[in-house]
XYZ file of N, CA and C in Angstrom:
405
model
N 27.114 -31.631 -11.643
C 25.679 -31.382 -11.542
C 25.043 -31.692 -12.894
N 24.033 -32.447 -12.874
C 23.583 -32.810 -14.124
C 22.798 -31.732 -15.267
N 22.022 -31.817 -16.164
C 21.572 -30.698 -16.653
C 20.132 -30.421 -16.378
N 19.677 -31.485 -15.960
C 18.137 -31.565 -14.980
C 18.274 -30.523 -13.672
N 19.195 -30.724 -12.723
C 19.262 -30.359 -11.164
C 19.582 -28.870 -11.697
N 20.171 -28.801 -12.817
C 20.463 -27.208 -12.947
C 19.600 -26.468 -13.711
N 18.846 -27.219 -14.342
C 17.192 -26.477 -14.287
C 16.439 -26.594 -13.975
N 16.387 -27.076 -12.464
C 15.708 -27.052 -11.849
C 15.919 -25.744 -10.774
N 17.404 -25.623 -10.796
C 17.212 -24.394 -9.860
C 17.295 -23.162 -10.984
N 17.483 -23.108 -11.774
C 17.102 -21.938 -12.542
C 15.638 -21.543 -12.467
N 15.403 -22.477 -12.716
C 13.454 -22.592 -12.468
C 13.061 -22.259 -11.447
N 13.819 -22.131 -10.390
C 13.266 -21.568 -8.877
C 13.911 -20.391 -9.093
N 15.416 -19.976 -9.583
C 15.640 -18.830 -9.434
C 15.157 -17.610 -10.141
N 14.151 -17.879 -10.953
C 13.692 -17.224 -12.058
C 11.987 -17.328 -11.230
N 11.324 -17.991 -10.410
C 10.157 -17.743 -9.689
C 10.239 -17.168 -8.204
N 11.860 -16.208 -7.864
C 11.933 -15.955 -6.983
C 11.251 -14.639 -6.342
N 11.722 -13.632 -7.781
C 11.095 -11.967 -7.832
C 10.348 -12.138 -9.213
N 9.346 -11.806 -9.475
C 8.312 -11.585 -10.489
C 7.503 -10.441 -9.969
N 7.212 -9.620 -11.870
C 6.476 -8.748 -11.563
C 5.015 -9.401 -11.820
N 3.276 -9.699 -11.315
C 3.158 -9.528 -11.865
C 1.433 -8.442 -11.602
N 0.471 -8.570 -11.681
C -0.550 -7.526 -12.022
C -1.688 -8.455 -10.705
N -2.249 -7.234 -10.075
C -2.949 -8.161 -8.754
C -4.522 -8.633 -9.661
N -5.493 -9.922 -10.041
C -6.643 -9.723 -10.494
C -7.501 -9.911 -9.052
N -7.256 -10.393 -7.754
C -7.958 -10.058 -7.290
C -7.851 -9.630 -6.016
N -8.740 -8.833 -4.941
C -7.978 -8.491 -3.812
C -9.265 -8.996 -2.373
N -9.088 -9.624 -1.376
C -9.964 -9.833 -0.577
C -9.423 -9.512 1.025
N -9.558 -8.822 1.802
C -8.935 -8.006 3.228
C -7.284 -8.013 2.484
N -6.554 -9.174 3.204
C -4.539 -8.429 3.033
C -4.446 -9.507 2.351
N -5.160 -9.888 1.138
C -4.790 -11.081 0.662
C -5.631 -10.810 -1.069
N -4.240 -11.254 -1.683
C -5.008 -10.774 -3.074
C -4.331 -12.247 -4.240
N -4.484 -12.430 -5.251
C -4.388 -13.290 -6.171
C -3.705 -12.302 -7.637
N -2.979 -12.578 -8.097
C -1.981 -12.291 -9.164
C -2.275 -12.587 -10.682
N -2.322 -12.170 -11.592
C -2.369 -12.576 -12.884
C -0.546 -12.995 -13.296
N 0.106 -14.061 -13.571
C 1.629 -13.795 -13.967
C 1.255 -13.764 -15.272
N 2.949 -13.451 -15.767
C 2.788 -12.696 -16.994
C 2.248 -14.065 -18.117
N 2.066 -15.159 -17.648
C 1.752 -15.948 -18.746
C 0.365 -16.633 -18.630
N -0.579 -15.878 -17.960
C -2.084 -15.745 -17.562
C -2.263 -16.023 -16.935
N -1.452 -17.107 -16.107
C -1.778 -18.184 -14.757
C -2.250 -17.307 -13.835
N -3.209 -17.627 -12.702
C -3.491 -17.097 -11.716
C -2.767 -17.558 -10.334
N -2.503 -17.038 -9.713
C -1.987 -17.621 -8.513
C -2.516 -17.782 -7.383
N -2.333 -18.364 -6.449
C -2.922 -18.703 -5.162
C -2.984 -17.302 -4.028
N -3.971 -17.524 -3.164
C -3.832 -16.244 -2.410
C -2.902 -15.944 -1.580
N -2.015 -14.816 -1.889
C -0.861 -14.502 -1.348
C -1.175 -13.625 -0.479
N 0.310 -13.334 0.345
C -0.257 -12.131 1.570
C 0.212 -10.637 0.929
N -0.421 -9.630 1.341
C 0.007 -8.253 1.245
C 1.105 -7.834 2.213
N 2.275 -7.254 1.606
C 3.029 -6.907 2.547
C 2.904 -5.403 2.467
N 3.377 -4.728 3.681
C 2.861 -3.166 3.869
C 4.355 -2.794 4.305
N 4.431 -1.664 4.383
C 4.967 -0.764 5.335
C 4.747 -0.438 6.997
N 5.841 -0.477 7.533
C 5.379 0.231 8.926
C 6.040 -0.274 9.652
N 6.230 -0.861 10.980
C 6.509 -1.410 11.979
C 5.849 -1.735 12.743
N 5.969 -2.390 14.499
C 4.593 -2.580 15.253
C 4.383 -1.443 15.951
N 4.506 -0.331 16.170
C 4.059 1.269 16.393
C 3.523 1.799 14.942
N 3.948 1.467 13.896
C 3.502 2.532 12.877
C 3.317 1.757 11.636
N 1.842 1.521 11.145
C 1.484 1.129 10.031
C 0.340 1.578 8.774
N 0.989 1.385 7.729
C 0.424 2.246 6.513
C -0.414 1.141 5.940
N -1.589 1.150 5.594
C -2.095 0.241 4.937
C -2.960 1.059 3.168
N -2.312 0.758 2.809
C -2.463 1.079 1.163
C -2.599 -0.354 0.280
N -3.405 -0.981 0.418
C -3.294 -2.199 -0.513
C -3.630 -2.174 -1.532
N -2.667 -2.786 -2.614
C -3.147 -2.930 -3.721
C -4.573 -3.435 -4.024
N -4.720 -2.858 -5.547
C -5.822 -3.143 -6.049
C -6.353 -3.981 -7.243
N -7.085 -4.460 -8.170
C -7.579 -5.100 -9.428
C -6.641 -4.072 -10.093
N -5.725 -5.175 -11.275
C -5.000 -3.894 -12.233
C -3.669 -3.486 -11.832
N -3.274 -3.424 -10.673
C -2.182 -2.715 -9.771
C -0.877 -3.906 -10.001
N 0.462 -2.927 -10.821
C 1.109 -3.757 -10.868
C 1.919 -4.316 -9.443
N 2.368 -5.017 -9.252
C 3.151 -5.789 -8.097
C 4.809 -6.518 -8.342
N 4.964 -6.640 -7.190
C 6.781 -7.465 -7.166
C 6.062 -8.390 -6.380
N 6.440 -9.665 -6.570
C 5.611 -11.166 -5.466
C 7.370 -11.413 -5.610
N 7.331 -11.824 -3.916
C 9.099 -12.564 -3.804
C 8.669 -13.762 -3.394
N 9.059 -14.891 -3.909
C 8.643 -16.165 -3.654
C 10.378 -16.573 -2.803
N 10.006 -17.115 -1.693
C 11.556 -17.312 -0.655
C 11.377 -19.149 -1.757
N 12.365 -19.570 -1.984
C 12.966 -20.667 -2.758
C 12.447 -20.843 -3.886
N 11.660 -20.057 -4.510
C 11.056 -19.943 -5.553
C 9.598 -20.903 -5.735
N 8.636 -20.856 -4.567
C 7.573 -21.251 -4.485
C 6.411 -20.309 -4.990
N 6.426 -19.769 -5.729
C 5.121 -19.193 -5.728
C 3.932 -19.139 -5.230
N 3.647 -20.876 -4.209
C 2.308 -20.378 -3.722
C 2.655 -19.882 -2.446
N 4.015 -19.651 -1.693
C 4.505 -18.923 -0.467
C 4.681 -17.783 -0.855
N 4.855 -16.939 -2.096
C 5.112 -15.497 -2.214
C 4.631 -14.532 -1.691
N 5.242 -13.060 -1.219
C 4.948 -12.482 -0.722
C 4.526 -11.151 -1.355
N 3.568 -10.353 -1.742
C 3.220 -9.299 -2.723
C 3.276 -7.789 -1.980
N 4.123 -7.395 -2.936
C 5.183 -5.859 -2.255
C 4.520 -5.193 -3.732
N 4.468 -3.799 -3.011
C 3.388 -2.613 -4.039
C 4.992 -2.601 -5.664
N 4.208 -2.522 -6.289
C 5.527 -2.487 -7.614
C 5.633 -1.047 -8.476
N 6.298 -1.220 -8.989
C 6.249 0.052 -10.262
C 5.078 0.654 -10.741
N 5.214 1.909 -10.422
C 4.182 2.449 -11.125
C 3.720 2.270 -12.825
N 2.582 2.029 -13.319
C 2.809 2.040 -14.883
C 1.990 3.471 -14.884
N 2.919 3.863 -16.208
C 1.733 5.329 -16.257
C 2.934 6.609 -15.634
N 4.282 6.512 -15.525
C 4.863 7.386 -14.942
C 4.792 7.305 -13.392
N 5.132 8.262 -12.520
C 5.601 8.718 -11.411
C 4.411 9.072 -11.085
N 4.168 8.823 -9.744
C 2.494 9.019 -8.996
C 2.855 10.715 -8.865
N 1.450 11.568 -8.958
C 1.076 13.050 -8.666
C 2.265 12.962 -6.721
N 1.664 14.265 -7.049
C 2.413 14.645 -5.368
C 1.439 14.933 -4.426
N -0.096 14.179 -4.888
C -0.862 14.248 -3.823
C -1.490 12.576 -3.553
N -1.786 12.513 -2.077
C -2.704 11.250 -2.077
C -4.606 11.626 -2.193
N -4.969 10.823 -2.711
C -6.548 10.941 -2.941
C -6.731 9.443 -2.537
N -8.166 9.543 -1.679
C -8.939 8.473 -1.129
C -9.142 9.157 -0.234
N -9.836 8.249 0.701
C -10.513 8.336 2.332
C -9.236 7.705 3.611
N -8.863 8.280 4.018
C -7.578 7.902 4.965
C -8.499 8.182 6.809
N -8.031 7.305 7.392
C -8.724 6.988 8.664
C -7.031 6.811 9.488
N -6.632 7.719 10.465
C -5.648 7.680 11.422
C -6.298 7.509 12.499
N -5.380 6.947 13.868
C -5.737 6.281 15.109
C -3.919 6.919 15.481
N -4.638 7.619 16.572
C -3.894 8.860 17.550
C -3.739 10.030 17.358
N -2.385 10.808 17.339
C -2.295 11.658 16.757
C -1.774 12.018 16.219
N -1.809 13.255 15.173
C -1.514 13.679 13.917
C -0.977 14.625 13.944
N 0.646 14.813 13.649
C 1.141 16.270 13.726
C 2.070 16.375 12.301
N 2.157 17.827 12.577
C 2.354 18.373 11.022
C 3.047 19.983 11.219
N 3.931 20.076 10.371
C 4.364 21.403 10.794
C 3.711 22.462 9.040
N 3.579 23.502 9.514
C 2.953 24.164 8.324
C 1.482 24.366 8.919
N 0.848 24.355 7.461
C -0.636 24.812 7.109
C -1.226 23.229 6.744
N -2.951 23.161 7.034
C -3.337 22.480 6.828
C -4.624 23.201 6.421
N -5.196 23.068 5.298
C -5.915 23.223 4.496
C -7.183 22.336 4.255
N -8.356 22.696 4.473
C -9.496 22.032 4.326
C -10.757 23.104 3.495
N -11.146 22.494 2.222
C -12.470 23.254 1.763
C -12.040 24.896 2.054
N -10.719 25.030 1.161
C -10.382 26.771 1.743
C -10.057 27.392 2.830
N -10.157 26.382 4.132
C -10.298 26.939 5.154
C -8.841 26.798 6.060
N -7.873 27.383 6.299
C -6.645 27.464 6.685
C -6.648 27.002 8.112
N -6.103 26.469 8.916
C -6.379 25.841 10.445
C -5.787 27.051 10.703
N -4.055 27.680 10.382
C -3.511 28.748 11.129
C -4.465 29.955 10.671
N -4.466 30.419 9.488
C -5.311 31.754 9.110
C -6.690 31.565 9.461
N -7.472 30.923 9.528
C -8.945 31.297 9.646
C -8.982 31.711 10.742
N -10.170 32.701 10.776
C -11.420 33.516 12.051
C -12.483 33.205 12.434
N -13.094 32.957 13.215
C -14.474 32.641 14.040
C -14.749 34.187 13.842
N -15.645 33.761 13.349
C -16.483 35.289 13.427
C -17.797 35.157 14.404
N -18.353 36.310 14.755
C -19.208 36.660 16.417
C -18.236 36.840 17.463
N -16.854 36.569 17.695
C -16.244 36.343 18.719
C -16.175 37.569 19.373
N -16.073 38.010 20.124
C -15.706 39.084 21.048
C -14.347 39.371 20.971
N -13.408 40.232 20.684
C -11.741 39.946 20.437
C -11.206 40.426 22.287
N -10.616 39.797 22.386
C -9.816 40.305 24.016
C -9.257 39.153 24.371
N -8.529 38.868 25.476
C -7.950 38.037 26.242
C -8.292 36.396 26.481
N -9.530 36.349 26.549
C -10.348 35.205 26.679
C -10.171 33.790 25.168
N -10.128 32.919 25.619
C -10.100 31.709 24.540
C -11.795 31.642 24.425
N -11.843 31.013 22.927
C -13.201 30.493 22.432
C -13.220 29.087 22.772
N -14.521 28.705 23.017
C -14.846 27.419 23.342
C -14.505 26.066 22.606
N -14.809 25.240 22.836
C -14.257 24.273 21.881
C -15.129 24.090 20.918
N -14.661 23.167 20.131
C -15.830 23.364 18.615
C -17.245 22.261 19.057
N -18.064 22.647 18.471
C -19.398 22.098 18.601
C -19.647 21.350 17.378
């Protein structure tokens, strides 16, 4: 193998996994800063989930990333959420989250203080009878 053909695949094998930083993001499709300023072409977002169950968290401006380029194409790469910078994410999620069906959970669920198992309707009459549904 000559010393050309074998850097040439080094050169693909080295544009296969890259980390690098998303600069821009438009619906499941965002553009990359690599680490040597270049911008890249619009790649797809890959998520989590399956076809019953999907998480959509897409990266953002700033947000580091893993892009897997299959033969080391970069403008085919595929952009998977990466390392956190900044330490280990809190143990809560913050944003606006929108689910479609339903939602189960064992425990307490907590809203503005208000406990789903502990809270009281107050006016109620106490006895046998269920309260109406919520208004």
């Amino acid at each position: 193998m000559s010393e050309f053909a074998l850097s040439q695949i080094m050169q693909a094998i080295e544009r296969m996994v890259r980390v690098a930083t998303v600069s821009r993001r438009q619906g499941d499709r965002v553009k990359v800063m690599w680490a040597d300023g270049a911008e890249s072409a619009w790649l797809k977002l890959a998520q989590l989930g399956s076809n019953e169950q999907k998480f959509w968290i897409p990266q953002n401006e700033g947000d580091q990333v893993l892009v897997l380029s299959p033969g080391g194409d970069t403008t085919q790469g595929i952009v998977y959420p990466g390392p956190f910078i900044g330490g280990a994410p809190g143990q809560n999620f913050h944003g606006d989250f929108t689910f479609q069906g339903t939602v189960q959970g064992q425990g307490d669920v907590v809203a503005s203080d208000i406990s789903l198992v502990e809270h009281v309707h107050k006016d109620v009459t106490p006895g046998a009878s269920d309260t109406g549904k919520p208004k």
